[in-house]
PDB file of C-alpha atoms in Angstrom:
ATOM      1  CA  MET A   1       1.797  11.022 -75.234  1.00 37.00           C
ATOM      2  CA  LEU A   2       0.519  11.340 -71.684  1.00 53.00           C
ATOM      3  CA  LYS A   3       0.286  14.953 -70.610  1.00 62.00           C
ATOM      4  CA  TYR A   4       0.456  14.485 -66.878  1.00 73.00           C
ATOM      5  CA  GLN A   5       2.481  11.383 -66.208  1.00 80.00           C
ATOM      6  CA  GLU A   6       4.654  12.622 -63.329  1.00 85.00           C
ATOM      7  CA  HIS A   7       1.741  12.433 -60.879  1.00 92.00           C
ATOM      8  CA  ARG A   8       1.630   8.740 -60.057  1.00 95.00           C
ATOM      9  CA  VAL A   9       0.238   9.251 -56.558  1.00 98.00           C
ATOM     10  CA  ALA A  10      -2.150  11.940 -55.330  1.00 98.00           C
ATOM     11  CA  LEU A  11      -3.899  12.581 -52.026  1.00 98.00           C
ATOM     12  CA  ALA A  12      -7.595  13.054 -52.600  1.00 98.00           C
ATOM     13  CA  PRO A  13      -9.471  16.294 -51.997  1.00 97.00           C
ATOM     14  CA  MET A  14     -11.740  15.758 -48.976  1.00 95.00           C
ATOM     15  CA  MET A  15     -14.150  18.344 -47.640  1.00 91.00           C
ATOM     16  CA  ASP A  16     -13.436  19.435 -44.055  1.00 92.00           C
ATOM     17  CA  TRP A  17     -10.236  17.385 -44.050  1.00 96.00           C
ATOM     18  CA  THR A  18      -7.603  18.447 -46.580  1.00 98.00           C
ATOM     19  CA  ASP A  19      -7.189  22.029 -45.399  1.00 98.00           C
ATOM     20  CA  ARG A  20      -3.854  23.822 -45.473  1.00 98.00           C
ATOM     21  CA  HIS A  21      -2.780  22.373 -42.095  1.00 98.00           C
ATOM     22  CA  CYS A  22      -3.470  18.838 -43.261  1.00 98.00           C
ATOM     23  CA  ARG A  23      -1.556  19.444 -46.473  1.00 98.00           C
ATOM     24  CA  PHE A  24       1.451  20.889 -44.652  1.00 98.00           C
ATOM     25  CA  PHE A  25       1.516  17.796 -42.451  1.00 98.00           C
ATOM     26  CA  HIS A  26       1.151  15.385 -45.369  1.00 98.00           C
ATOM     27  CA  ARG A  27       3.950  17.142 -47.222  1.00 98.00           C
ATOM     28  CA  GLN A  28       6.297  16.278 -44.376  1.00 98.00           C
ATOM     29  CA  LEU A  29       5.571  12.595 -45.018  1.00 98.00           C
ATOM     30  CA  THR A  30       5.919  12.594 -48.818  1.00 98.00           C
ATOM     31  CA  ARG A  31       7.786  15.158 -50.886  1.00 97.00           C
ATOM     32  CA  ARG A  32       6.453  13.926 -54.210  1.00 97.00           C
ATOM     33  CA  ALA A  33       2.749  13.041 -54.028  1.00 98.00           C
ATOM     34  CA  LEU A  34       0.332  15.572 -55.493  1.00 98.00           C
ATOM     35  CA  LEU A  35      -1.764  17.280 -52.811  1.00 98.00           C
ATOM     36  CA  TYR A  36      -5.300  18.614 -53.279  1.00 98.00           C
ATOM     37  CA  THR A  37      -7.273  21.284 -51.482  1.00 98.00           C
ATOM     38  CA  GLU A  38     -10.784  20.780 -50.264  1.00 96.00           C
ATOM     39  CA  MET A  39     -13.361  21.692 -52.882  1.00 95.00           C
ATOM     40  CA  VAL A  40     -13.842  25.470 -53.036  1.00 96.00           C
ATOM     41  CA  VAL A  41     -16.920  26.839 -54.798  1.00 95.00           C
ATOM     42  CA  ALA A  42     -16.126  29.154 -57.704  1.00 96.00           C
ATOM     43  CA  ASP A  43     -18.399  31.907 -56.366  1.00 95.00           C
ATOM     44  CA  ALA A  44     -16.516  31.856 -53.057  1.00 96.00           C
ATOM     45  CA  VAL A  45     -13.178  32.173 -54.852  1.00 98.00           C
ATOM     46  CA  ILE A  46     -14.466  35.157 -56.822  1.00 98.00           C
ATOM     47  CA  HIS A  47     -16.303  36.974 -54.047  1.00 97.00           C
ATOM     48  CA  GLY A  48     -14.988  35.545 -50.755  1.00 94.00           C
ATOM     49  CA  ALA A  49     -11.974  35.954 -48.495  1.00 94.00           C
ATOM     50  CA  ARG A  50      -9.366  34.663 -50.893  1.00 96.00           C
ATOM     51  CA  GLU A  51      -6.411  34.407 -48.554  1.00 95.00           C
ATOM     52  CA  ARG A  52      -8.436  32.374 -46.075  1.00 94.00           C
ATOM     53  CA  LEU A  53      -9.875  30.138 -48.796  1.00 96.00           C
ATOM     54  CA  LEU A  54      -6.847  29.762 -51.050  1.00 98.00           C
ATOM     55  CA  GLY A  55      -3.763  30.545 -48.991  1.00 97.00           C
ATOM     56  CA  PHE A  56      -1.160  27.797 -48.681  1.00 97.00           C
ATOM     57  CA  ASP A  57       2.441  27.278 -47.643  1.00 96.00           C
ATOM     58  CA  ASN A  58       5.020  27.089 -50.428  1.00 97.00           C
ATOM     59  CA  ILE A  59       6.231  23.764 -49.065  1.00 97.00           C
ATOM     60  CA  GLU A  60       2.948  22.190 -50.213  1.00 98.00           C
ATOM     61  CA  HIS A  61       3.954  22.128 -53.904  1.00 97.00           C
ATOM     62  CA  PRO A  62       2.900  20.291 -55.975  1.00 97.00           C
ATOM     63  CA  VAL A  63      -0.601  21.278 -54.876  1.00 98.00           C
ATOM     64  CA  ALA A  64      -3.853  21.460 -56.829  1.00 98.00           C
ATOM     65  CA  LEU A  65      -6.925  23.608 -56.231  1.00 98.00           C
ATOM     66  CA  GLN A  66     -10.228  21.780 -56.580  1.00 98.00           C
ATOM     67  CA  LEU A  67     -13.142  23.928 -57.713  1.00 97.00           C
ATOM     68  CA  GLY A  68     -16.862  23.311 -57.569  1.00 95.00           C
ATOM     69  CA  GLY A  69     -19.299  24.957 -59.922  1.00 95.00           C
ATOM     70  CA  SER A  70     -21.230  24.645 -63.148  1.00 94.00           C
ATOM     71  CA  ASP A  71     -20.924  28.089 -64.753  1.00 96.00           C
ATOM     72  CA  PRO A  72     -18.114  28.077 -67.328  1.00 98.00           C
ATOM     73  CA  ALA A  73     -17.415  31.800 -67.015  1.00 98.00           C
ATOM     74  CA  LYS A  74     -17.246  31.700 -63.210  1.00 98.00           C
ATOM     75  CA  LEU A  75     -15.066  28.602 -63.230  1.00 98.00           C
ATOM     76  CA  ALA A  76     -12.728  30.245 -65.717  1.00 98.00           C
ATOM     77  CA  GLU A  77     -12.404  33.311 -63.479  1.00 98.00           C
ATOM     78  CA  ALA A  78     -11.882  31.173 -60.367  1.00 98.00           C
ATOM     79  CA  ALA A  79      -9.239  29.143 -62.215  1.00 98.00           C
ATOM     80  CA  ARG A  80      -7.391  32.339 -63.149  1.00 98.00           C
ATOM     81  CA  ILE A  81      -7.430  33.427 -59.524  1.00 98.00           C
ATOM     82  CA  GLY A  82      -6.125  30.023 -58.439  1.00 98.00           C
ATOM     83  CA  GLU A  83      -3.296  30.217 -60.950  1.00 98.00           C
ATOM     84  CA  THR A  84      -2.389  33.676 -59.655  1.00 98.00           C
ATOM     85  CA  PHE A  85      -2.198  32.273 -56.136  1.00 98.00           C
ATOM     86  CA  GLY A  86       0.407  29.799 -57.381  1.00 98.00           C
ATOM     87  CA  TYR A  87      -1.459  26.491 -57.576  1.00 98.00           C
ATOM     88  CA  ASP A  88       0.076  23.853 -59.843  1.00 97.00           C
ATOM     89  CA  GLU A  89      -3.246  22.522 -61.155  1.00 97.00           C
ATOM     90  CA  ILE A  90      -6.951  23.330 -61.224  1.00 98.00           C
ATOM     91  CA  ASN A  91      -9.351  20.398 -60.753  1.00 98.00           C
ATOM     92  CA  LEU A  92     -13.093  20.396 -61.427  1.00 98.00           C
ATOM     93  CA  ASN A  93     -15.224  18.395 -58.998  1.00 96.00           C
ATOM     94  CA  VAL A  94     -17.715  16.161 -60.825  1.00 95.00           C
ATOM     95  CA  GLY A  95     -17.956  13.544 -58.107  1.00 85.00           C
ATOM     96  CA  CYS A  96     -18.940  14.950 -54.694  1.00 79.00           C
ATOM     97  CA  PRO A  97     -22.401  13.671 -53.654  1.00 75.00           C
ATOM     98  CA  SER A  98     -23.054  15.965 -50.683  1.00 69.00           C
ATOM     99  CA  ASP A  99     -26.352  17.782 -50.149  1.00 62.00           C
ATOM    100  CA  ARG A 100     -24.478  21.040 -50.535  1.00 60.00           C
ATOM    101  CA  VAL A 101     -23.361  20.316 -54.082  1.00 54.00           C
ATOM    102  CA  GLN A 102     -26.760  18.976 -55.094  1.00 53.00           C
ATOM    103  CA  SER A 103     -28.432  22.211 -54.052  1.00 56.00           C
ATOM    104  CA  GLY A 104     -25.825  24.124 -56.033  1.00 59.00           C
ATOM    105  CA  THR A 105     -26.086  21.939 -59.144  1.00 69.00           C
ATOM    106  CA  PHE A 106     -22.451  20.903 -59.221  1.00 75.00           C
ATOM    107  CA  GLY A 107     -20.310  18.002 -58.027  1.00 83.00           C
ATOM    108  CA  ALA A 108     -21.749  14.588 -58.915  1.00 83.00           C
ATOM    109  CA  CYS A 109     -24.886  16.203 -60.370  1.00 87.00           C
ATOM    110  CA  LEU A 110     -22.756  17.180 -63.347  1.00 93.00           C
ATOM    111  CA  MET A 111     -22.370  13.530 -64.363  1.00 93.00           C
ATOM    112  CA  LYS A 112     -25.870  14.017 -65.834  1.00 93.00           C
ATOM    113  CA  THR A 113     -24.752  16.924 -68.042  1.00 95.00           C
ATOM    114  CA  PRO A 114     -21.462  15.855 -69.652  1.00 97.00           C
ATOM    115  CA  ALA A 115     -21.691  18.478 -72.395  1.00 98.00           C
ATOM    116  CA  LEU A 116     -21.776  21.215 -69.750  1.00 97.00           C
ATOM    117  CA  VAL A 117     -18.769  19.681 -67.991  1.00 98.00           C
ATOM    118  CA  ALA A 118     -16.845  19.757 -71.268  1.00 98.00           C
ATOM    119  CA  GLU A 119     -17.834  23.396 -71.745  1.00 98.00           C
ATOM    120  CA  CYS A 120     -16.569  24.202 -68.250  1.00 98.00           C
ATOM    121  CA  VAL A 121     -13.258  22.456 -68.924  1.00 98.00           C
ATOM    122  CA  ALA A 122     -12.797  24.298 -72.219  1.00 98.00           C
ATOM    123  CA  ALA A 123     -13.400  27.653 -70.515  1.00 98.00           C
ATOM    124  CA  MET A 124     -10.963  26.837 -67.713  1.00 98.00           C
ATOM    125  CA  LYS A 125      -8.304  25.623 -70.144  1.00 98.00           C
ATOM    126  CA  ALA A 126      -8.612  28.848 -72.120  1.00 98.00           C
ATOM    127  CA  SER A 127      -8.083  30.917 -68.964  1.00 98.00           C
ATOM    128  CA  VAL A 128      -4.942  29.324 -67.482  1.00 98.00           C
ATOM    129  CA  LYS A 129      -1.608  27.848 -68.488  1.00 97.00           C
ATOM    130  CA  ILE A 130      -1.432  25.233 -65.721  1.00 97.00           C
ATOM    131  CA  PRO A 131      -3.085  21.781 -66.047  1.00 97.00           C
ATOM    132  CA  VAL A 132      -6.857  21.513 -65.753  1.00 98.00           C
ATOM    133  CA  THR A 133      -8.167  18.142 -64.592  1.00 98.00           C
ATOM    134  CA  VAL A 134     -11.488  16.518 -63.675  1.00 98.00           C
ATOM    135  CA  LYS A 135     -12.454  14.199 -60.809  1.00 98.00           C
ATOM    136  CA  CYS A 136     -15.640  12.182 -61.329  1.00 97.00           C
ATOM    137  CA  ARG A 137     -17.544   9.029 -60.393  1.00 96.00           C
ATOM    138  CA  ILE A 138     -18.256   6.140 -62.780  1.00 97.00           C
ATOM    139  CA  GLY A 139     -21.881   7.227 -62.905  1.00 95.00           C
ATOM    140  CA  VAL A 140     -24.725   8.666 -60.883  1.00 92.00           C
ATOM    141  CA  ASP A 141     -28.113   7.279 -59.817  1.00 89.00           C
ATOM    142  CA  ASP A 142     -29.602   5.036 -62.516  1.00 89.00           C
ATOM    143  CA  GLN A 143     -26.931   5.747 -65.127  1.00 94.00           C
ATOM    144  CA  ASP A 144     -25.242   2.750 -66.736  1.00 97.00           C
ATOM    145  CA  PRO A 145     -21.531   3.296 -65.959  1.00 97.00           C
ATOM    146  CA  GLU A 146     -20.430   1.874 -69.301  1.00 98.00           C
ATOM    147  CA  PRO A 147     -21.790   4.648 -71.538  1.00 98.00           C
ATOM    148  CA  ALA A 148     -21.982   7.313 -68.810  1.00 97.00           C
ATOM    149  CA  LEU A 149     -18.265   7.297 -67.972  1.00 98.00           C
ATOM    150  CA  ASP A 150     -17.224   7.039 -71.618  1.00 98.00           C
ATOM    151  CA  ILE A 151     -19.389   9.984 -72.627  1.00 98.00           C
ATOM    152  CA  LEU A 152     -18.054  12.168 -69.828  1.00 98.00           C
ATOM    153  CA  ALA A 153     -14.450  11.149 -70.447  1.00 98.00           C
ATOM    154  CA  ASP A 154     -14.675  11.659 -74.195  1.00 98.00           C
ATOM    155  CA  GLY A 155     -16.118  15.134 -73.699  1.00 98.00           C
ATOM    156  CA  VAL A 156     -13.716  16.473 -71.090  1.00 98.00           C
ATOM    157  CA  LEU A 157     -10.613  15.019 -72.728  1.00 98.00           C
ATOM    158  CA  ALA A 158     -11.636  16.443 -76.095  1.00 98.00           C
ATOM    159  CA  ALA A 159     -12.113  19.792 -74.347  1.00 98.00           C
ATOM    160  CA  GLY A 160      -8.490  19.666 -73.223  1.00 97.00           C
ATOM    161  CA  ALA A 161      -8.528  18.141 -69.732  1.00 98.00           C
ATOM    162  CA  ASP A 162      -5.007  17.071 -68.794  1.00 97.00           C
ATOM    163  CA  ALA A 163      -6.164  14.160 -66.643  1.00 97.00           C
ATOM    164  CA  LEU A 164      -9.288  12.384 -65.461  1.00 98.00           C
ATOM    165  CA  TRP A 165      -9.338  10.998 -61.917  1.00 98.00           C
ATOM    166  CA  VAL A 166     -12.154   8.474 -61.444  1.00 98.00           C
ATOM    167  CA  HIS A 167     -13.639   7.422 -58.110  1.00 97.00           C
ATOM    168  CA  ALA A 168     -14.605   3.860 -58.980  1.00 97.00           C
ATOM    169  CA  ARG A 169     -18.103   3.965 -57.451  1.00 95.00           C
ATOM    170  CA  LYS A 170     -21.424   5.328 -58.581  1.00 93.00           C
ATOM    171  CA  ALA A 171     -22.919   8.199 -56.623  1.00 85.00           C
ATOM    172  CA  TRP A 172     -26.514   7.774 -55.511  1.00 82.00           C
ATOM    173  CA  LEU A 173     -27.938  11.247 -55.031  1.00 79.00           C
ATOM    174  CA  GLU A 174     -31.316   9.766 -54.143  1.00 75.00           C
ATOM    175  CA  GLY A 175     -31.450   7.535 -51.087  1.00 69.00           C
ATOM    176  CA  LEU A 176     -27.875   7.616 -49.754  1.00 67.00           C
ATOM    177  CA  SER A 177     -26.141  10.104 -47.482  1.00 67.00           C
ATOM    178  CA  PRO A 178     -22.729  11.505 -48.425  1.00 67.00           C
ATOM    179  CA  LYS A 179     -21.104   9.119 -45.933  1.00 69.00           C
ATOM    180  CA  GLU A 180     -23.020   6.146 -47.356  1.00 71.00           C
ATOM    181  CA  ASN A 181     -21.955   7.212 -50.850  1.00 67.00           C
ATOM    182  CA  ARG A 182     -18.345   6.703 -49.803  1.00 70.00           C
ATOM    183  CA  GLU A 183     -19.004   3.161 -48.621  1.00 69.00           C
ATOM    184  CA  ILE A 184     -22.154   1.481 -49.955  1.00 72.00           C
ATOM    185  CA  PRO A 185     -21.993   1.698 -53.772  1.00 84.00           C
ATOM    186  CA  PRO A 186     -19.727  -1.183 -54.812  1.00 90.00           C
ATOM    187  CA  LEU A 187     -16.273  -0.453 -56.137  1.00 97.00           C
ATOM    188  CA  ASP A 188     -15.818  -1.260 -59.809  1.00 98.00           C
ATOM    189  CA  TYR A 189     -12.125  -0.925 -60.551  1.00 98.00           C
ATOM    190  CA  PRO A 190     -12.352  -2.872 -63.844  1.00 98.00           C
ATOM    191  CA  ARG A 191     -14.648  -0.158 -65.202  1.00 98.00           C
ATOM    192  CA  VAL A 192     -11.843   2.368 -64.768  1.00 98.00           C
ATOM    193  CA  TYR A 193      -9.340  -0.053 -66.284  1.00 98.00           C
ATOM    194  CA  ARG A 194     -11.558  -0.351 -69.366  1.00 98.00           C
ATOM    195  CA  LEU A 195     -11.630   3.408 -69.699  1.00 98.00           C
ATOM    196  CA  LYS A 196      -7.838   3.491 -69.652  1.00 98.00           C
ATOM    197  CA  ALA A 197      -7.712   0.770 -72.301  1.00 98.00           C
ATOM    198  CA  ARG A 198      -9.930   2.973 -74.483  1.00 98.00           C
ATOM    199  CA  LYS A 199      -7.748   6.013 -73.792  1.00 98.00           C
ATOM    200  CA  PRO A 200      -4.163   4.731 -73.854  1.00 97.00           C
ATOM    201  CA  ASP A 201      -2.697   8.169 -74.580  1.00 95.00           C
ATOM    202  CA  GLU A 202      -4.583  10.035 -71.864  1.00 96.00           C
ATOM    203  CA  PHE A 203      -3.891  10.169 -68.132  1.00 97.00           C
ATOM    204  CA  ILE A 204      -6.493   8.152 -66.234  1.00 98.00           C
ATOM    205  CA  GLY A 205      -6.171   7.944 -62.453  1.00 98.00           C
ATOM    206  CA  ILE A 206      -8.151   5.807 -60.014  1.00 98.00           C
ATOM    207  CA  ASN A 207      -9.577   6.542 -56.569  1.00 97.00           C
ATOM    208  CA  GLY A 208     -11.786   4.766 -54.041  1.00 96.00           C
ATOM    209  CA  GLY A 209     -11.161   2.263 -51.258  1.00 96.00           C
ATOM    210  CA  ILE A 210      -7.401   1.926 -51.783  1.00 97.00           C
ATOM    211  CA  GLN A 211      -5.968   0.929 -48.403  1.00 96.00           C
ATOM    212  CA  SER A 212      -2.264   0.324 -48.921  1.00 97.00           C
ATOM    213  CA  LEU A 213       0.728   1.057 -51.108  1.00 98.00           C
ATOM    214  CA  ALA A 214       0.654  -2.559 -52.302  1.00 98.00           C
ATOM    215  CA  GLU A 215      -2.894  -2.036 -53.578  1.00 98.00           C
ATOM    216  CA  ALA A 216      -1.838   1.232 -55.181  1.00 98.00           C
ATOM    217  CA  SER A 217       1.009  -0.510 -56.972  1.00 98.00           C
ATOM    218  CA  ALA A 218      -1.343  -3.163 -58.321  1.00 98.00           C
ATOM    219  CA  HIS A 219      -3.656  -0.486 -59.755  1.00 98.00           C
ATOM    220  CA  LEU A 220      -0.736   1.131 -61.518  1.00 98.00           C
ATOM    221  CA  SER A 221      -0.497  -1.942 -63.712  1.00 98.00           C
ATOM    222  CA  HIS A 222      -3.783  -0.776 -65.266  1.00 98.00           C
ATOM    223  CA  VAL A 223      -3.963   3.007 -64.907  1.00 98.00           C
ATOM    224  CA  ASP A 224      -1.611   5.980 -64.760  1.00 97.00           C
ATOM    225  CA  GLY A 225      -2.207   7.308 -61.273  1.00 98.00           C
ATOM    226  CA  VAL A 226      -3.600   6.354 -57.876  1.00 98.00           C
ATOM    227  CA  MET A 227      -5.383   8.711 -55.506  1.00 98.00           C
ATOM    228  CA  LEU A 228      -5.337   7.856 -51.800  1.00 98.00           C
ATOM    229  CA  GLY A 229      -8.142   9.253 -49.654  1.00 96.00           C
ATOM    230  CA  ARG A 230      -9.317   8.053 -46.267  1.00 95.00           C
ATOM    231  CA  ALA A 231      -6.403   5.626 -45.865  1.00 96.00           C
ATOM    232  CA  ALA A 232      -3.947   8.511 -46.179  1.00 97.00           C
ATOM    233  CA  TYR A 233      -5.940  10.642 -43.758  1.00 97.00           C
ATOM    234  CA  HIS A 234      -6.713   8.085 -41.050  1.00 96.00           C
ATOM    235  CA  THR A 235      -3.337   6.285 -41.215  1.00 96.00           C
ATOM    236  CA  PRO A 236      -0.986   8.947 -42.596  1.00 97.00           C
ATOM    237  CA  GLY A 237       2.099   6.919 -41.715  1.00 96.00           C
ATOM    238  CA  VAL A 238       1.498   5.023 -44.954  1.00 96.00           C
ATOM    239  CA  LEU A 239       2.677   8.126 -46.811  1.00 98.00           C
ATOM    240  CA  THR A 240       6.245   7.762 -45.566  1.00 97.00           C
ATOM    241  CA  GLY A 241       6.746   4.972 -48.102  1.00 97.00           C
ATOM    242  CA  VAL A 242       5.341   6.751 -51.161  1.00 98.00           C
ATOM    243  CA  ASP A 243       8.491   8.434 -52.472  1.00 97.00           C
ATOM    244  CA  ALA A 244      10.562   5.248 -52.431  1.00 97.00           C
ATOM    245  CA  ALA A 245       7.777   3.027 -53.759  1.00 97.00           C
ATOM    246  CA  PHE A 246       6.591   5.212 -56.634  1.00 97.00           C
ATOM    247  CA  TYR A 247       9.183   7.891 -57.384  1.00 95.00           C
ATOM    248  CA  GLY A 248      12.418   5.944 -57.421  1.00 92.00           C
ATOM    249  CA  GLU A 249      13.914   7.428 -54.281  1.00 92.00           C
ATOM    250  CA  ALA A 250      16.247   5.302 -52.189  1.00 90.00           C
ATOM    251  CA  PRO A 251      14.480   3.688 -49.222  1.00 88.00           C
ATOM    252  CA  ALA A 252      15.552   5.277 -45.961  1.00 86.00           C
ATOM    253  CA  ALA A 253      14.445   5.388 -42.344  1.00 87.00           C
ATOM    254  CA  PHE A 254      11.973   8.224 -41.918  1.00 92.00           C
ATOM    255  CA  ASP A 255      13.355  11.206 -39.966  1.00 94.00           C
ATOM    256  CA  TYR A 256      10.817  11.687 -37.187  1.00 93.00           C
ATOM    257  CA  SER A 257      12.970  14.260 -35.393  1.00 94.00           C
ATOM    258  CA  ALA A 258      12.720  16.476 -38.468  1.00 96.00           C
ATOM    259  CA  LEU A 259       8.954  15.909 -38.563  1.00 97.00           C
ATOM    260  CA  ILE A 260       8.610  16.906 -34.907  1.00 97.00           C
ATOM    261  CA  ASP A 261      10.604  20.107 -35.472  1.00 97.00           C
ATOM    262  CA  ALA A 262       8.689  20.990 -38.636  1.00 98.00           C
ATOM    263  CA  MET A 263       5.251  20.488 -37.099  1.00 98.00           C
ATOM    264  CA  ALA A 264       6.150  22.203 -33.817  1.00 98.00           C
ATOM    265  CA  GLY A 265       7.520  25.199 -35.692  1.00 98.00           C
ATOM    266  CA  TYR A 266       4.468  25.331 -37.959  1.00 98.00           C
ATOM    267  CA  ALA A 267       2.166  25.099 -34.940  1.00 98.00           C
ATOM    268  CA  ALA A 268       3.969  27.917 -33.148  1.00 97.00           C
ATOM    269  CA  ARG A 269       3.619  30.194 -36.179  1.00 97.00           C
ATOM    270  CA  HIS A 270      -0.064  29.350 -36.516  1.00 97.00           C
ATOM    271  CA  ILE A 271      -0.712  30.078 -32.843  1.00 97.00           C
ATOM    272  CA  GLU A 272       1.164  33.390 -33.089  1.00 97.00           C
ATOM    273  CA  ARG A 273      -1.257  34.394 -35.868  1.00 95.00           C
ATOM    274  CA  GLY A 274      -4.225  33.710 -33.607  1.00 96.00           C
ATOM    275  CA  GLY A 275      -4.861  30.062 -34.483  1.00 97.00           C
ATOM    276  CA  ARG A 276      -5.274  27.082 -32.192  1.00 97.00           C
ATOM    277  CA  LEU A 277      -3.105  23.992 -31.897  1.00 98.00           C
ATOM    278  CA  GLY A 278      -6.122  21.748 -32.463  1.00 97.00           C
ATOM    279  CA  HIS A 279      -6.524  23.132 -35.986  1.00 97.00           C
ATOM    280  CA  ILE A 280      -3.334  21.257 -36.842  1.00 98.00           C
ATOM    281  CA  THR A 281      -3.262  18.257 -34.538  1.00 98.00           C
ATOM    282  CA  ARG A 282      -6.718  16.991 -35.550  1.00 97.00           C
ATOM    283  CA  HIS A 283      -5.103  15.793 -38.772  1.00 98.00           C
ATOM    284  CA  MET A 284      -2.287  13.944 -37.020  1.00 98.00           C
ATOM    285  CA  VAL A 285      -4.002  11.612 -34.549  1.00 97.00           C
ATOM    286  CA  GLY A 286      -3.675   8.484 -36.730  1.00 96.00           C
ATOM    287  CA  LEU A 287       0.010   8.890 -37.511  1.00 96.00           C
ATOM    288  CA  PHE A 288       1.252   6.013 -35.357  1.00 94.00           C
ATOM    289  CA  HIS A 289      -1.702   3.667 -35.732  1.00 88.00           C
ATOM    290  CA  GLY A 290      -0.867   0.229 -34.323  1.00 85.00           C
ATOM    291  CA  LEU A 291       2.486   1.168 -32.775  1.00 86.00           C
ATOM    292  CA  PRO A 292       3.548   1.281 -29.110  1.00 90.00           C
ATOM    293  CA  GLY A 293       2.605   4.677 -27.708  1.00 92.00           C
ATOM    294  CA  ALA A 294       0.016   5.404 -30.388  1.00 93.00           C
ATOM    295  CA  ARG A 295      -2.859   5.430 -27.915  1.00 94.00           C
ATOM    296  CA  ARG A 296      -1.161   7.980 -25.676  1.00 95.00           C
ATOM    297  CA  PHE A 297      -0.219  10.039 -28.746  1.00 96.00           C
ATOM    298  CA  ARG A 298      -3.892  10.135 -29.779  1.00 96.00           C
ATOM    299  CA  GLN A 299      -5.028  10.991 -26.263  1.00 96.00           C
ATOM    300  CA  ILE A 300      -2.730  13.981 -26.005  1.00 96.00           C
ATOM    301  CA  LEU A 301      -3.676  15.310 -29.434  1.00 96.00           C
ATOM    302  CA  SER A 302      -7.381  14.744 -28.813  1.00 94.00           C
ATOM    303  CA  THR A 303      -7.493  16.341 -25.357  1.00 95.00           C
ATOM    304  CA  ASP A 304      -4.524  18.474 -24.318  1.00 96.00           C
ATOM    305  CA  ALA A 305      -4.057  19.957 -27.790  1.00 95.00           C
ATOM    306  CA  ASN A 306      -7.588  21.323 -27.714  1.00 95.00           C
ATOM    307  CA  LYS A 307      -7.317  23.059 -24.355  1.00 95.00           C
ATOM    308  CA  PRO A 308      -7.189  26.868 -24.287  1.00 94.00           C
ATOM    309  CA  GLY A 309      -3.627  28.111 -24.573  1.00 95.00           C
ATOM    310  CA  ALA A 310      -2.180  24.797 -25.817  1.00 96.00           C
ATOM    311  CA  GLY A 311       1.144  25.389 -27.523  1.00 96.00           C
ATOM    312  CA  ALA A 312       3.719  23.509 -29.562  1.00 96.00           C
ATOM    313  CA  GLU A 313       5.109  21.901 -26.403  1.00 96.00           C
ATOM    314  CA  VAL A 314       1.941  19.750 -26.298  1.00 97.00           C
ATOM    315  CA  LEU A 315       2.796  18.422 -29.747  1.00 96.00           C
ATOM    316  CA  ARG A 316       6.322  17.568 -28.627  1.00 96.00           C
ATOM    317  CA  SER A 317       4.888  15.815 -25.567  1.00 96.00           C
ATOM    318  CA  ALA A 318       2.666  13.680 -27.789  1.00 96.00           C
ATOM    319  CA  PHE A 319       5.614  12.609 -29.937  1.00 95.00           C
ATOM    320  CA  SER A 320       7.624  11.708 -26.844  1.00 94.00           C
ATOM    321  CA  ALA A 321       5.044   8.998 -26.043  1.00 91.00           C
ATOM    322  CA  VAL A 322       5.858   7.021 -29.199  1.00 91.00           C
ATOM    323  CA  ASP A 323       8.385   4.206 -29.462  1.00 79.00           C
ATOM    324  CA  PHE A 324      10.192   5.183 -32.679  1.00 70.00           C
ATOM    325  CA  GLU A 325      12.487   2.171 -32.516  1.00 64.00           C
ATOM    326  CA  ALA A 326       9.448  -0.087 -32.750  1.00 59.00           C
ATOM    327  CA  GLU A 327       8.290   1.957 -35.753  1.00 55.00           C
ATOM    328  CA  ALA A 328      11.610   1.429 -37.480  1.00 49.00           C
ATOM    329  CA  GLU A 329      11.473  -2.314 -36.840  1.00 51.00           C
ATOM    330  CA  ALA A 330       7.908  -2.444 -38.224  1.00 50.00           C
ATOM    331  CA  ALA A 331       9.044  -0.656 -41.376  1.00 48.00           C
TER     332      ALA A 331
END
């Protein structure tokens, strides 16, 4: 039996993007999708400012903490800390190709040491009661994705991983920048489908280049879950259809007045604690992509929201520029 089957849609962990403000915003658009933190290095969890690194709003549930690292003992300790903070899942990053993770010997580098990844998963599983999952690529550098992905999957699933999320591209640690690694290596969705066919009783999710809910639905004919990344971030309005499309909820017109109140209230609280409005609004600029008033909405959030002393009234002003009736007709 699948261990993890309720999570049909997840929003990908993205460094410098999926912080707590982004997640709070995304949770207003979908109540059911699984949210992920940015990757947090295990050493930072153990020794750093935990509230700043791990704090989140209760409304974010279900929310998963993604860890980076390659030391089983440290990952186990960081996982325990994450569970104590109240996260619903701990995820191990075996896919990030950034220079930072290469220098630290974790992320996509770990595709080359599948036995170590399995050891890390086993240690994390032994330390927590919540699900432990892995996010990986189909291979790295000159690896052949056929054996490479199978070997990694076999190892981590045997070690007890509750799910494997696969970004359907290779990572090229030599010769490509992190940005190029998100775009240049070709997508190979059938490779992930073949993995699922080999592992019918395990949860296999897919990630990479998925632009719409229609595409997500098509993938779900082959795998158990779909992870949306840049499409969800740059055009977050797509998330308003997730609960009806994938969780059986009755379709309904989205309540933008409730969204405005929720985000304005959240912004006011953040500012009272010493934060800035721009910390929040930077995640919202693409909300009304393609709709009347979207350009003015973006302008206000990109300029006025970043001025000293900007308050929640700026956010309300931005929303007032949008033609919500046109949005409803488009839906």
